[in-house]
Coordinates of C-alpha atoms in Angstrom, one line a residue:
M1 CA -95.8 74.2 13.9
I2 CA -93.7 75.2 16.9
W3 CA -93.2 78.9 17.5
P4 CA -90.3 80.3 19.5
Q5 CA -91.4 81.2 23.0
W6 CA -88.5 83.6 23.6
I7 CA -90.0 86.0 20.9
G8 CA -93.3 86.0 22.8
L9 CA -95.3 84.3 20.0
S10 CA -97.5 81.4 20.8
T11 CA -99.6 81.1 17.7
P12 CA -99.2 82.0 14.0
M13 CA -101.7 84.8 14.5
N14 CA -99.0 86.9 16.2
L15 CA -96.9 87.3 13.1
K16 CA -97.7 91.0 13.2
K17 CA -96.1 91.2 16.7
L18 CA -93.0 89.5 15.2
A19 CA -92.9 91.9 12.3
A20 CA -93.3 94.9 14.7
K21 CA -90.4 93.5 16.9
I22 CA -88.1 93.1 13.9
R23 CA -89.0 96.6 12.6
H24 CA -88.3 98.1 16.1
F25 CA -85.0 96.2 16.2
I26 CA -83.9 97.6 12.8
E27 CA -85.0 101.1 13.6
D28 CA -83.5 101.2 17.2
E29 CA -80.4 103.4 17.5
D30 CA -79.7 103.0 21.2
G31 CA -76.4 101.1 20.6
S32 CA -75.0 103.7 18.1
A33 CA -73.2 105.6 20.8
T34 CA -71.6 102.4 22.1
V35 CA -70.4 101.5 18.6
D36 CA -68.9 105.0 18.1
F37 CA -67.1 104.7 21.5
V38 CA -65.7 101.3 20.6
V39 CA -64.5 102.5 17.2
L40 CA -62.9 105.6 18.6
T41 CA -61.2 103.7 21.4
S42 CA -59.8 101.1 19.1
A43 CA -58.5 103.8 16.8
G44 CA -56.8 105.5 19.8
V45 CA -55.2 102.2 20.9
L46 CA -53.9 101.5 17.3
L47 CA -52.5 105.0 17.2
A48 CA -50.7 104.5 20.6
V49 CA -49.2 101.2 19.4
A50 CA -48.0 102.8 16.1
V51 CA -46.4 105.6 18.1
L52 CA -44.7 103.2 20.5
Q53 CA -43.4 101.1 17.6
T54 CA -42.0 104.2 16.0
I55 CA -40.1 105.6 19.0
S56 CA -39.1 102.3 20.6
G57 CA -35.8 102.1 18.6
G58 CA -34.8 105.6 19.7
V59 CA -35.7 105.0 23.3
I60 CA -33.6 101.8 23.4
A61 CA -30.6 103.5 21.8
L62 CA -30.9 106.4 24.3
A63 CA -31.1 103.9 27.2
D64 CA -28.0 102.1 25.9
E65 CA -26.1 105.4 25.7
V66 CA -27.1 106.5 29.2
S67 CA -26.1 103.0 30.5
A68 CA -22.7 103.2 28.8
T69 CA -22.1 106.8 30.1
L70 CA -23.0 105.8 33.7
S71 CA -20.9 102.7 33.5
S72 CA -17.8 104.8 32.7
F73 CA -18.1 106.8 35.9
E74 CA -16.1 105.7 38.9
V75 CA -17.8 105.7 42.3
V76 CA -15.7 106.8 45.2
D77 CA -16.6 106.1 48.7
Y78 CA -15.1 109.0 50.7
L79 CA -16.3 107.6 54.0
A80 CA -14.3 104.4 53.6
N81 CA -11.0 106.2 53.1
S82 CA -11.2 108.5 56.1
D83 CA -8.3 107.3 58.2

């Protein structure tokens, strides 16, 4: 029987080592802070996308109104008419 070398087992007698490594992997909580950070970050991104979707219509309407107002103004060049 061939035993996986990456686990560090060379013979079937080292099954206790394998069981200990599996138990350590299951009980290890070092990555829990990373998981919490990823979940909170993704929630923040989703919230930002939802807010942008909600206000984008109003922002576009306001920009159109400002553009129409500014387009109605006449720009006078006083320096060109100084004879």
